[in-house]
Coordinates of C-alpha atoms and ligand atoms in Angstrom, one line a residue:
M1 CA 9.1 -2.4 45.9
K2 CA 9.0 -6.2 46.2
K3 CA 6.8 -8.0 43.7
W4 CA 5.7 -11.6 43.7
L5 CA 4.8 -14.1 41.1
F6 CA 2.1 -16.6 41.9
I7 CA 1.8 -19.7 39.7
I8 CA -1.1 -21.8 40.7
L9 CA -1.1 -25.2 39.2
G10 CA -3.6 -27.6 40.7
A11 CA -2.9 -27.3 44.5
S12 CA 0.7 -26.0 44.2
I13 CA 1.5 -22.3 44.6
I14 CA 5.0 -21.1 43.8
F15 CA 6.2 -17.6 44.9
Y16 CA 9.0 -15.6 43.4
S17 CA 10.3 -12.3 44.4
C18 CA 11.7 -9.6 42.2
T19 CA 11.4 -5.9 41.6
S20 CA 9.6 -4.1 38.7
S21 CA 6.4 -2.3 37.9
N22 CA 3.2 -3.1 36.2
I23 CA 2.6 -2.9 32.5
T24 CA -0.1 -0.7 31.2
V25 CA -2.7 -1.9 28.7
G26 CA -4.8 1.2 28.8
P27 CA -6.4 3.5 31.3
G28 CA -7.3 1.5 34.4
K29 CA -6.0 -1.7 33.0
E30 CA -2.7 -2.9 34.5
I31 CA -1.0 -6.3 34.3
D32 CA 1.6 -7.2 36.8
P33 CA 4.2 -9.4 35.1
Y34 CA 5.2 -10.8 38.6
H35 CA 1.7 -11.9 39.7
F36 CA 0.2 -14.3 37.3
T37 CA -1.9 -17.4 37.5
I38 CA -2.0 -20.3 35.1
T39 CA -5.7 -20.9 34.5
K40 CA -6.6 -24.0 32.6
N41 CA -10.3 -23.5 32.1
V42 CA -12.8 -20.7 32.1
S43 CA -16.5 -20.5 31.3
V44 CA -17.6 -17.0 30.4
N45 CA -20.3 -15.1 28.6
N46 CA -18.4 -12.5 26.7
G47 CA -14.8 -12.9 25.3
C48 CA -11.9 -15.2 26.0
V49 CA -8.3 -15.9 25.0
A50 CA -6.4 -19.2 25.1
S51 CA -2.7 -19.1 24.6
A52 CA 0.6 -20.6 25.6
H53 CA 1.4 -18.1 28.4
P54 CA -0.8 -16.6 31.1
L55 CA 0.6 -13.1 30.6
A56 CA -0.2 -13.2 26.9
S57 CA -3.7 -14.4 27.6
E58 CA -4.1 -11.6 30.2
V59 CA -2.9 -9.0 27.7
G60 CA -5.5 -10.3 25.2
L61 CA -8.3 -10.1 27.8
A62 CA -7.3 -6.6 28.8
I63 CA -7.6 -5.5 25.2
L64 CA -11.0 -7.1 24.9
K65 CA -12.2 -5.4 28.0
K66 CA -10.8 -2.1 26.7
G67 CA -13.2 -2.3 23.8
G68 CA -11.0 -4.2 21.3
N69 CA -12.4 -7.0 19.2
A70 CA -11.0 -10.5 18.7
F71 CA -8.5 -9.2 16.1
D72 CA -7.2 -6.5 18.5
A73 CA -6.9 -9.1 21.2
M74 CA -5.1 -11.5 18.8
I75 CA -2.6 -8.9 17.7
A76 CA -1.8 -7.9 21.3
T77 CA -1.6 -11.5 22.4
Q78 CA 0.7 -12.5 19.5
L79 CA 3.0 -9.6 20.3
A80 CA 3.1 -10.4 24.0
L81 CA 3.9 -14.0 23.2
A82 CA 6.9 -12.8 21.1
V83 CA 8.3 -11.5 24.4
V84 CA 7.1 -13.9 27.1
H85 CA 7.3 -17.2 25.1
P86 CA 10.5 -16.8 23.1
A87 CA 10.6 -20.6 22.2
A88 CA 7.8 -20.1 19.8
G89 CA 6.1 -16.7 20.0
N90 CA 8.0 -14.6 17.5
L91 CA 8.7 -11.7 15.3
G92 CA 11.2 -13.8 13.2
G93 CA 8.9 -16.6 12.2
G94 CA 5.6 -16.9 10.4
G95 CA 2.1 -18.3 10.7
F96 CA -1.5 -18.4 9.6
T97 CA -4.8 -16.8 10.7
V98 CA -8.3 -18.2 10.1
A99 CA -11.2 -16.0 11.2
R100 CA -14.9 -15.5 11.0
L101 CA -16.3 -12.1 11.5
A102 CA -19.5 -11.6 13.4
N103 CA -21.1 -10.6 10.0
D104 CA -20.5 -14.2 8.8
S105 CA -17.6 -13.5 6.5
L106 CA -14.6 -15.8 6.5
L107 CA -11.0 -15.1 5.9
S108 CA -7.6 -16.6 6.1
L109 CA -4.1 -15.0 6.0
D110 CA -0.9 -16.7 4.9
Y111 CA 2.2 -15.1 6.4
R112 CA 4.3 -18.2 6.1
E113 CA 8.1 -17.6 5.7
M114 CA 9.4 -17.5 2.1
A115 CA 12.6 -19.0 0.7
P116 CA 15.2 -16.2 0.1
L117 CA 15.8 -15.2 -3.5
K118 CA 19.3 -16.7 -3.3
G119 CA 17.8 -20.0 -2.1
G120 CA 17.2 -22.9 -4.4
R121 CA 16.4 -26.6 -4.8
N122 CA 19.9 -27.9 -3.9
M123 CA 20.9 -25.4 -1.3
Y124 CA 21.1 -28.1 1.4
I125 CA 22.9 -30.7 -0.8
D126 CA 26.6 -31.0 -0.2
S127 CA 29.3 -31.7 -2.8
A128 CA 29.0 -35.4 -2.1
G129 CA 25.3 -35.2 -2.9
N130 CA 24.2 -35.7 0.7
A131 CA 21.2 -33.8 2.2
R132 CA 22.4 -31.6 5.0
T133 CA 19.7 -31.3 7.6
D134 CA 22.3 -29.8 9.9
W135 CA 22.2 -26.8 7.5
S136 CA 18.4 -26.7 7.1
Q137 CA 17.8 -26.9 10.9
N138 CA 20.4 -24.7 12.5
G139 CA 21.7 -21.2 12.2
H140 CA 21.5 -18.5 9.6
L141 CA 21.0 -20.6 6.5
S142 CA 18.0 -22.3 8.0
A143 CA 15.9 -19.1 8.2
G144 CA 13.1 -18.3 5.8
V145 CA 12.1 -14.6 5.3
P146 CA 9.9 -13.9 8.3
G147 CA 6.2 -13.3 7.8
T148 CA 4.8 -12.6 11.3
V149 CA 5.0 -8.8 11.3
A150 CA 3.3 -8.6 7.9
G151 CA 0.6 -10.9 9.3
L152 CA 0.0 -8.7 12.3
F153 CA -0.6 -5.7 10.1
A154 CA -2.9 -7.7 7.8
E155 CA -4.9 -8.7 10.8
H156 CA -5.1 -5.0 11.9
Q157 CA -7.4 -4.2 9.0
Y158 CA -10.1 -6.0 11.0
A159 CA -9.2 -4.5 14.4
K160 CA -10.6 -1.4 16.1
L161 CA -7.8 0.0 18.2
P162 CA -4.6 1.8 17.1
F163 CA -1.7 -0.6 16.5
K164 CA 0.4 1.4 19.0
T165 CA -2.1 0.5 21.7
L166 CA -1.8 -3.2 20.9
I167 CA 2.0 -3.3 20.8
Q168 CA 2.5 -1.3 24.0
P169 CA 2.1 -4.2 26.4
A170 CA 4.8 -6.2 24.5
I171 CA 7.2 -3.2 24.6
E172 CA 6.7 -2.9 28.4
L173 CA 7.1 -6.7 29.0
A174 CA 10.4 -6.6 27.1
E175 CA 11.7 -3.6 28.9
K176 CA 10.5 -4.3 32.4
G177 CA 11.2 -7.9 32.3
I178 CA 9.3 -11.1 32.8
V179 CA 9.7 -13.8 35.4
L180 CA 10.6 -17.2 34.0
T181 CA 8.6 -20.3 34.8
K182 CA 10.6 -23.5 35.3
R183 CA 9.8 -24.7 31.8
E184 CA 11.1 -21.5 30.3
A185 CA 14.3 -21.4 32.5
D186 CA 15.0 -25.1 31.5
G187 CA 14.4 -24.3 27.8
L188 CA 16.8 -21.4 27.8
N189 CA 19.4 -23.5 29.7
S190 CA 19.2 -26.4 27.3
N191 CA 19.6 -24.2 24.3
K192 CA 22.5 -22.0 25.8
D193 CA 25.2 -23.6 23.7
D194 CA 23.2 -23.3 20.5
F195 CA 22.4 -19.6 21.2
I196 CA 26.1 -19.0 21.5
K197 CA 27.0 -21.2 18.5
Y198 CA 24.4 -19.8 16.1
S199 CA 24.3 -16.1 17.1
T200 CA 27.2 -13.7 16.3
K201 CA 26.5 -11.2 19.1
P202 CA 25.7 -11.5 22.8
T203 CA 22.0 -12.2 23.5
A204 CA 19.5 -11.6 26.3
F205 CA 18.9 -15.4 26.4
V206 CA 22.4 -16.2 27.6
K207 CA 24.0 -15.4 31.0
N208 CA 27.0 -16.8 32.8
T209 CA 25.0 -18.8 35.3
A210 CA 22.1 -21.1 34.6
W211 CA 18.6 -19.6 34.5
K212 CA 16.4 -20.5 37.4
E213 CA 12.6 -20.5 37.8
G214 CA 11.8 -17.0 39.1
D215 CA 14.7 -15.2 37.4
T216 CA 13.8 -12.1 35.4
L217 CA 14.4 -12.0 31.6
Y218 CA 14.9 -8.4 30.3
Q219 CA 14.9 -7.9 26.5
P220 CA 15.9 -4.3 25.8
E221 CA 16.9 -4.9 22.2
L222 CA 13.6 -6.6 21.4
A223 CA 11.9 -3.6 23.1
E224 CA 13.7 -1.2 20.6
T225 CA 12.6 -3.4 17.6
L226 CA 9.0 -3.3 18.8
K227 CA 9.2 0.5 19.1
R228 CA 10.5 0.7 15.5
I229 CA 7.4 -1.4 14.5
R230 CA 5.2 0.9 16.6
D231 CA 6.6 4.0 15.0
N232 CA 7.0 2.9 11.4
G233 CA 4.5 0.1 10.9
A234 CA 5.6 -3.0 8.9
K235 CA 8.4 -0.9 7.5
G236 CA 9.8 -0.8 11.0
F237 CA 10.7 -4.5 10.5
Y238 CA 11.0 -5.0 6.8
E239 CA 13.0 -1.9 6.0
G240 CA 15.3 0.6 7.9
E241 CA 17.2 -0.3 11.0
T242 CA 15.6 -3.7 11.8
A243 CA 16.1 -4.9 8.2
K244 CA 19.7 -3.7 8.3
L245 CA 20.4 -5.6 11.5
I246 CA 18.9 -8.8 10.1
V247 CA 21.0 -8.5 7.0
E248 CA 24.2 -7.7 9.0
E249 CA 23.5 -10.8 11.1
M250 CA 23.1 -12.8 7.9
Q251 CA 26.4 -11.5 6.6
R252 CA 28.3 -12.3 9.8
G253 CA 26.8 -15.8 9.8
K254 CA 27.0 -16.7 6.1
G255 CA 23.2 -16.5 5.7
I256 CA 21.6 -15.5 2.4
M257 CA 18.6 -13.3 3.4
S258 CA 18.9 -9.9 1.8
L259 CA 17.3 -6.4 2.1
E260 CA 15.4 -7.2 -1.1
D261 CA 13.9 -10.4 0.4
L262 CA 12.7 -8.5 3.4
K263 CA 11.3 -5.5 1.4
N264 CA 9.4 -7.9 -0.9
Y265 CA 7.7 -10.0 1.8
V266 CA 3.9 -10.0 1.5
C267 CA 1.2 -11.6 3.6
K268 CA -1.3 -13.3 1.3
P269 CA -5.0 -13.5 1.9
R270 CA -6.2 -17.0 1.0
K271 CA -9.6 -18.6 0.5
P272 CA -10.2 -20.8 3.6
V273 CA -10.7 -24.5 3.2
E274 CA -14.4 -25.3 4.0
F275 CA -16.2 -28.6 4.4
D276 CA -19.0 -30.2 6.4
Y277 CA -18.5 -33.0 8.9
R278 CA -21.6 -34.6 10.5
G279 CA -23.7 -31.4 10.1
Y280 CA -21.0 -29.1 11.3
H281 CA -19.2 -26.6 9.0
V282 CA -15.4 -26.7 9.4
V283 CA -13.3 -23.7 8.2
S284 CA -9.5 -24.1 8.2
M285 CA -6.2 -23.1 6.6
P286 CA -5.5 -23.8 3.0
P287 CA -2.0 -24.2 1.5
S288 CA 0.7 -23.1 2.1
S289 CA -0.4 -25.1 5.0
S290 CA -1.4 -28.7 4.5
G291 CA -3.5 -28.4 7.7
G292 CA -7.0 -27.7 6.3
I293 CA -6.9 -30.1 3.4
I294 CA -5.5 -33.0 5.5
L295 CA -8.0 -32.3 8.3
G296 CA -10.8 -32.4 5.8
E297 CA -9.5 -35.6 4.3
M298 CA -9.3 -37.3 7.7
L299 CA -12.7 -36.2 8.9
K300 CA -14.4 -37.0 5.7
M301 CA -12.7 -40.4 5.5
I302 CA -14.2 -41.4 8.9
E303 CA -17.6 -39.7 8.4
P304 CA -19.3 -42.8 6.8
Y305 CA -18.4 -44.8 9.9
P306 CA -20.5 -44.7 13.2
V307 CA -17.4 -43.6 15.3
S308 CA -19.4 -42.7 18.4
S309 CA -20.9 -46.2 18.6
Y310 CA -17.4 -47.7 18.4
G311 CA -16.5 -45.9 21.7
F312 CA -13.9 -43.4 22.7
Q313 CA -10.3 -44.7 22.0
T314 CA -11.4 -48.3 21.6
V315 CA -9.3 -50.2 19.2
K316 CA -12.2 -49.9 16.6
S317 CA -12.3 -46.1 16.6
V318 CA -8.6 -45.6 17.0
Q319 CA -7.7 -48.0 14.2
L320 CA -10.1 -46.4 11.8
M321 CA -8.7 -42.9 12.6
I322 CA -5.1 -44.2 12.2
E323 CA -5.9 -45.5 8.7
A324 CA -7.5 -42.2 7.7
E325 CA -4.4 -40.4 9.0
R326 CA -2.1 -42.7 7.1
R327 CA -3.9 -42.0 3.8
A328 CA -4.1 -38.3 4.3
Y329 CA -0.4 -37.9 5.1
A330 CA 0.5 -40.0 2.0
D331 CA -1.3 -37.3 0.0
R332 CA 0.4 -34.5 1.9
A333 CA 3.8 -35.8 0.8
E334 CA 2.9 -35.9 -2.8
H335 CA 0.3 -33.3 -3.6
L336 CA 0.7 -30.3 -1.3
G337 CA 2.9 -27.3 -1.6
D338 CA 2.8 -23.5 -2.0
P339 CA -0.2 -22.8 -4.3
D340 CA 1.7 -19.9 -5.9
F341 CA 4.2 -22.5 -7.2
W342 CA 2.3 -25.8 -7.3
N343 CA -1.1 -26.8 -8.6
V344 CA -2.7 -28.2 -5.5
P345 CA -5.7 -30.5 -6.4
Q346 CA -7.7 -29.3 -3.4
N347 CA -11.2 -30.0 -4.8
I348 CA -10.3 -33.5 -5.7
L349 CA -8.6 -34.3 -2.4
L350 CA -11.7 -33.2 -0.5
S351 CA -14.3 -34.8 -2.8
D352 CA -16.5 -37.6 -1.5
A353 CA -15.7 -39.8 -4.5
Y354 CA -12.0 -39.5 -4.0
L355 CA -12.1 -40.1 -0.3
K356 CA -14.4 -43.1 -0.6
K357 CA -12.0 -44.6 -3.1
R358 CA -9.1 -43.8 -0.7
M359 CA -10.7 -45.9 2.0
S360 CA -11.7 -48.8 -0.3
D361 CA -8.8 -50.9 0.8
Y362 CA -9.4 -50.2 4.5
D363 CA -9.4 -53.4 6.6
S364 CA -10.8 -53.1 10.1
T365 CA -9.1 -56.3 11.2
K366 CA -5.5 -55.5 10.6
S367 CA -2.9 -52.8 10.3
G368 CA -2.4 -51.1 6.9
V369 CA 1.1 -51.0 5.5
S370 CA 2.4 -47.6 4.4
A371 CA 4.7 -49.2 1.7
N372 CA 1.4 -50.4 0.1
I373 CA -0.3 -47.1 0.4
K374 CA 1.0 -44.6 -2.1
A375 CA -0.5 -41.1 -2.5
G376 CA -3.8 -41.2 -4.3
N377 CA -3.9 -40.7 -8.0
V378 CA -5.8 -37.4 -8.5
H379 CA -5.6 -37.2 -12.3
E380 CA -4.9 -33.5 -12.3
S381 CA -3.5 -31.2 -14.2
D382 CA 2.1 -30.2 0.7
Q383 CA 8.0 -25.2 18.0
T384 CA 4.9 -23.5 17.1
T385 CA 2.2 -21.9 19.2
H386 CA -1.5 -21.4 18.9
I387 CA -4.0 -18.8 20.1
S388 CA -7.8 -19.1 20.1
I389 CA -10.0 -16.1 20.7
I390 CA -13.7 -15.2 20.5
D391 CA -15.1 -11.8 21.5
K392 CA -18.5 -10.8 22.9
D393 CA -19.8 -10.1 19.4
G394 CA -18.9 -13.6 18.1
N395 CA -15.8 -12.7 16.0
M396 CA -13.7 -15.8 16.1
V397 CA -9.9 -15.8 15.4
A398 CA -7.5 -18.8 15.3
V399 CA -3.8 -18.1 14.8
T400 CA -1.0 -20.6 14.7
T401 CA 2.5 -19.2 14.4
T402 CA 5.9 -20.7 14.5
L403 CA 9.7 -20.6 14.6
N404 CA 9.7 -24.3 13.6
N405 CA 12.1 -25.8 16.1
S406 CA 12.0 -24.7 19.7
Y407 CA 13.8 -21.2 19.5
G408 CA 13.9 -21.7 15.7
S409 CA 17.4 -21.4 14.2
R410 CA 18.7 -20.3 17.7
T411 CA 20.1 -17.3 15.8
V412 CA 19.3 -14.1 17.6
V413 CA 19.5 -11.0 15.3
G414 CA 22.4 -9.0 16.8
G415 CA 21.1 -5.6 18.2
A416 CA 17.5 -6.5 17.4
G417 CA 16.9 -9.1 20.1
F418 CA 14.6 -11.6 18.3
L419 CA 15.1 -15.2 17.1
L420 CA 15.0 -16.2 13.5
N421 CA 13.1 -19.3 12.4
D422 CA 14.6 -22.5 10.9
E423 CA 11.6 -22.9 8.7
M424 CA 13.6 -23.9 5.6
D425 CA 13.6 -27.4 7.0
D426 CA 9.9 -27.6 6.3
F427 CA 10.7 -27.8 2.6
S428 CA 11.6 -31.1 1.1
I429 CA 15.3 -30.5 1.0
K430 CA 15.8 -33.7 -1.1
P431 CA 13.1 -36.1 -2.3
G432 CA 12.6 -38.8 0.3
V433 CA 14.8 -37.2 3.0
P434 CA 12.7 -36.6 6.2
N435 CA 12.5 -33.2 7.8
M436 CA 12.8 -32.8 11.6
F437 CA 9.2 -34.1 12.0
G438 CA 9.9 -37.2 9.8
A439 CA 7.8 -35.8 6.9
I440 CA 9.0 -36.4 3.4
G441 CA 8.0 -34.7 0.2
G442 CA 9.0 -34.2 -3.4
D443 CA 8.5 -31.7 -6.2
A444 CA 5.4 -30.1 -4.7
N445 CA 7.4 -28.9 -1.7
A446 CA 10.9 -28.5 -3.3
I447 CA 12.7 -25.2 -2.6
Q448 CA 12.3 -22.4 -5.1
P449 CA 13.2 -18.7 -4.5
G450 CA 10.2 -16.9 -3.0
K451 CA 8.3 -20.1 -2.4
R452 CA 6.6 -20.8 1.0
M453 CA 7.5 -24.1 2.7
L454 CA 4.6 -26.5 3.4
S455 CA 3.3 -26.3 6.9
S456 CA 1.1 -28.5 9.1
M457 CA -0.4 -25.6 11.0
T458 CA -4.2 -26.0 11.3
P459 CA -5.9 -23.0 12.9
T460 CA -9.5 -24.1 12.6
L461 CA -13.1 -22.9 13.3
V462 CA -16.2 -25.0 13.5
L463 CA -19.7 -23.6 13.0
K464 CA -23.0 -25.2 13.9
D465 CA -26.1 -23.8 12.1
N466 CA -23.9 -21.0 11.0
K467 CA -23.1 -20.0 14.6
P468 CA -19.8 -20.2 16.4
F469 CA -19.0 -23.6 17.9
I470 CA -15.3 -24.3 18.2
V471 CA -12.0 -22.3 17.8
V472 CA -9.0 -24.6 17.9
G473 CA -5.4 -25.2 17.0
T474 CA -2.1 -26.4 18.4
P475 CA 1.7 -26.6 17.9
G476 CA 3.4 -29.9 17.3
G477 CA 4.9 -30.1 13.8
T478 CA 3.2 -32.9 11.8
T479 CA 1.1 -33.9 14.8
I480 CA -0.7 -30.6 14.6
T481 CA -3.3 -31.8 12.2
T482 CA -4.0 -35.1 13.9
S483 CA -4.4 -33.3 17.2
V484 CA -6.9 -30.9 15.7
F485 CA -8.7 -33.9 14.0
Q486 CA -9.0 -35.7 17.3
S487 CA -10.0 -32.6 19.3
I488 CA -12.9 -32.1 16.8
V489 CA -13.9 -35.8 16.9
N490 CA -13.8 -35.7 20.7
I491 CA -16.4 -33.0 20.7
V492 CA -18.6 -33.9 17.7
D493 CA -18.6 -37.7 18.1
F494 CA -17.9 -38.1 21.8
N495 CA -19.7 -35.0 23.1
M496 CA -16.8 -33.9 25.3
D497 CA -16.4 -30.5 27.0
A498 CA -13.5 -28.3 26.0
N499 CA -11.2 -29.5 28.7
D500 CA -11.5 -33.2 27.9
A501 CA -11.3 -32.6 24.2
V502 CA -7.9 -31.0 24.7
N503 CA -6.5 -33.1 27.5
K504 CA -7.5 -36.7 26.7
P505 CA -4.5 -38.6 25.3
K506 CA -3.7 -38.2 21.7
F507 CA -2.2 -40.5 19.0
H508 CA -0.6 -39.8 15.6
H509 CA 0.2 -41.6 12.4
Q510 CA 1.7 -39.8 9.4
W511 CA 2.1 -42.5 6.7
L512 CA 5.9 -42.5 7.0
P513 CA 7.5 -43.5 9.3
D514 CA 5.0 -46.4 9.6
T515 CA 4.5 -46.1 13.3
V516 CA 1.7 -45.0 15.6
S517 CA 2.8 -42.6 18.3
V518 CA 0.7 -42.5 21.5
E519 CA 0.9 -40.4 24.6
R520 CA 2.1 -42.2 27.7
D521 CA -1.3 -42.1 29.4
F522 CA -3.0 -43.7 26.4
N523 CA -5.4 -46.6 27.0
E524 CA -3.2 -49.7 27.6
E525 CA -5.8 -52.2 26.4
T526 CA -6.1 -50.3 23.1
V527 CA -2.3 -50.2 22.7
K528 CA -2.2 -54.0 23.2
Q529 CA -4.9 -54.7 20.7
L530 CA -3.3 -52.4 18.1
K531 CA 0.0 -54.3 18.5
D532 CA -1.9 -57.6 18.1
M533 CA -3.2 -56.2 14.8
G534 CA 0.3 -55.6 13.6
Y535 CA 0.8 -51.8 14.4
K536 CA 4.2 -50.6 15.5
L537 CA 3.7 -48.3 18.5
I538 CA 6.0 -45.7 20.1
T539 CA 5.2 -43.7 23.2
L540 CA 5.6 -39.9 23.3
R541 CA 5.7 -37.7 26.4
A542 CA 3.2 -35.3 25.0
I543 CA 1.5 -34.5 21.7
G544 CA 0.6 -30.8 21.1
R545 CA -0.5 -27.9 23.3
T546 CA -4.0 -27.4 22.1
E547 CA -6.0 -24.2 22.8
L548 CA -9.7 -24.7 22.3
I549 CA -12.8 -22.6 22.8
K550 CA -16.2 -24.4 22.6
I551 CA -19.3 -22.2 22.4
L552 CA -22.4 -23.7 24.0
P553 CA -25.9 -23.2 22.6
D554 CA -26.7 -20.5 25.2
G555 CA -23.6 -18.6 24.1
T556 CA -21.4 -19.6 27.0
R557 CA -17.7 -19.7 26.0
E558 CA -15.9 -22.7 27.5
A559 CA -12.2 -22.2 27.0
A560 CA -9.5 -24.8 27.7
A561 CA -5.7 -24.5 27.8
D562 CA -3.6 -27.6 27.4
K563 CA -2.3 -29.3 30.5
R564 CA 0.8 -30.2 28.6
G565 CA 2.4 -26.7 29.0
D566 CA 2.2 -23.3 30.8
D567 CA -0.8 -22.6 28.6
S568 CA -3.5 -20.5 30.2
V569 CA -6.9 -19.0 29.5
S570 CA -8.4 -15.6 30.4
G571 CA -12.0 -14.5 29.9
Y572 CA -14.9 -12.4 31.1
Ligands
LIG601 N1 7.1 -25.7 11.4 C1 6.0 -26.6 11.6 C2 4.9 -26.4 10.6 O1 4.7 -25.4 10.0 O2 4.2 -27.4 10.3

């Protein structure tokens, strides 16, 4: 039977033809992988899902309607993304979950990748003493021990439906195939040479001719891996056949990840970072992500200033926020790392006294200079994708998960059909040597066996009067935290709806390099005035792909998917 894909983007409708059958999410719930609509906004009364792909959001919604809670929907959406969004959705990466249960309790889960036991501080330094980012960013040696599957099972403690129900849509999407959007076809084509170079076996992502929009991608090996996880739980990934396939891939590609590394992997519950901003309570991810602490530093540094009276993206408000970003990212480079290996001075970094002192040299008339702004002295003994979900009962879950680069290491595990991350590059591979996002670091984020590399991922919740208000997060490397920062300021200080909070132009400063990045549709007058003050500006095509849900006082859930990608929302 002929099937058709509808992509509706603004006024344009694109049709593709292909043959296949629907996937089942449960009795009476079917999703047709060949008829999907990219929906950028919904306003609903019950539950909603915002993710990087319409099919993944549809899977999450179907699980909510089937009686699942926000955790059930999150697990099913993450697994679907591992199939339909191979650039970032993953089994071979890692991530973070921040959640608030309807009973008010908060939790965060750290399933960041870990350095293999055979890894070490100098593993990317060559015999001439040079840092080799080509080793930390590509292929087998760049992969950390994946955490995503452990994270999914940790989330499942809070879910209602059997895991096998939640994984079934992903299995069927992998087996029955998905139709590629233009963006996905282009992504696979531009990485074709790398897939061949960094994988040792043929992969589903490579075919003789170029991928076209509307082609169908079948992933039978990935379907078998998902079935092993369905049948054996986390052991279906970390032990047995899948682990064996990973280690064989490593051995063929001179990687160092071992069976012991995989068997030892654990997801760690962490205490979320919590702070107040202008009467709102913010809950975010602690280390091994820098996200929550850096977000807290930036928001609390600007809190004493009347930002709303400065006006949205006027030079006055933007310059203040840039200087807060500069100072927070200087602290990131020096003070943040895996808390199991490094004493992170979280309480000091988020204290009013410290942050007031941090802004004491702020000058509203001219550009700061990063060379003059070192990390604060704390006197004490561091391609991604985001999903935001709220259910009808008010359970809020924010998950950001990553392979690091787009398609990670571009190493596909032979016979298992999934990509491995290149997350090792998020360590400081040598003091002062920038990673792929330009971030530098030192001892706090140096490589040690079993350590988790510092992240910028910032899955975040905001509460008002102890009630759900915002669920937010984004991909974007080091720009993640500044995008979340600005999305929150857009709502709290400038009273924007979810759509504007996500889609208004963004800007970014990360201490080093000492430049301000702005999106190409950024206010031209503000750009000119910043240049006049001495800032160096560069223009970026896009910053982040933010998924945000805003909950209105009457309980309406306003969900927005970023215009910058194929991101899509579903709700009821
Ligand atoms: N790999 C990007 C991050 O974790 O920040």
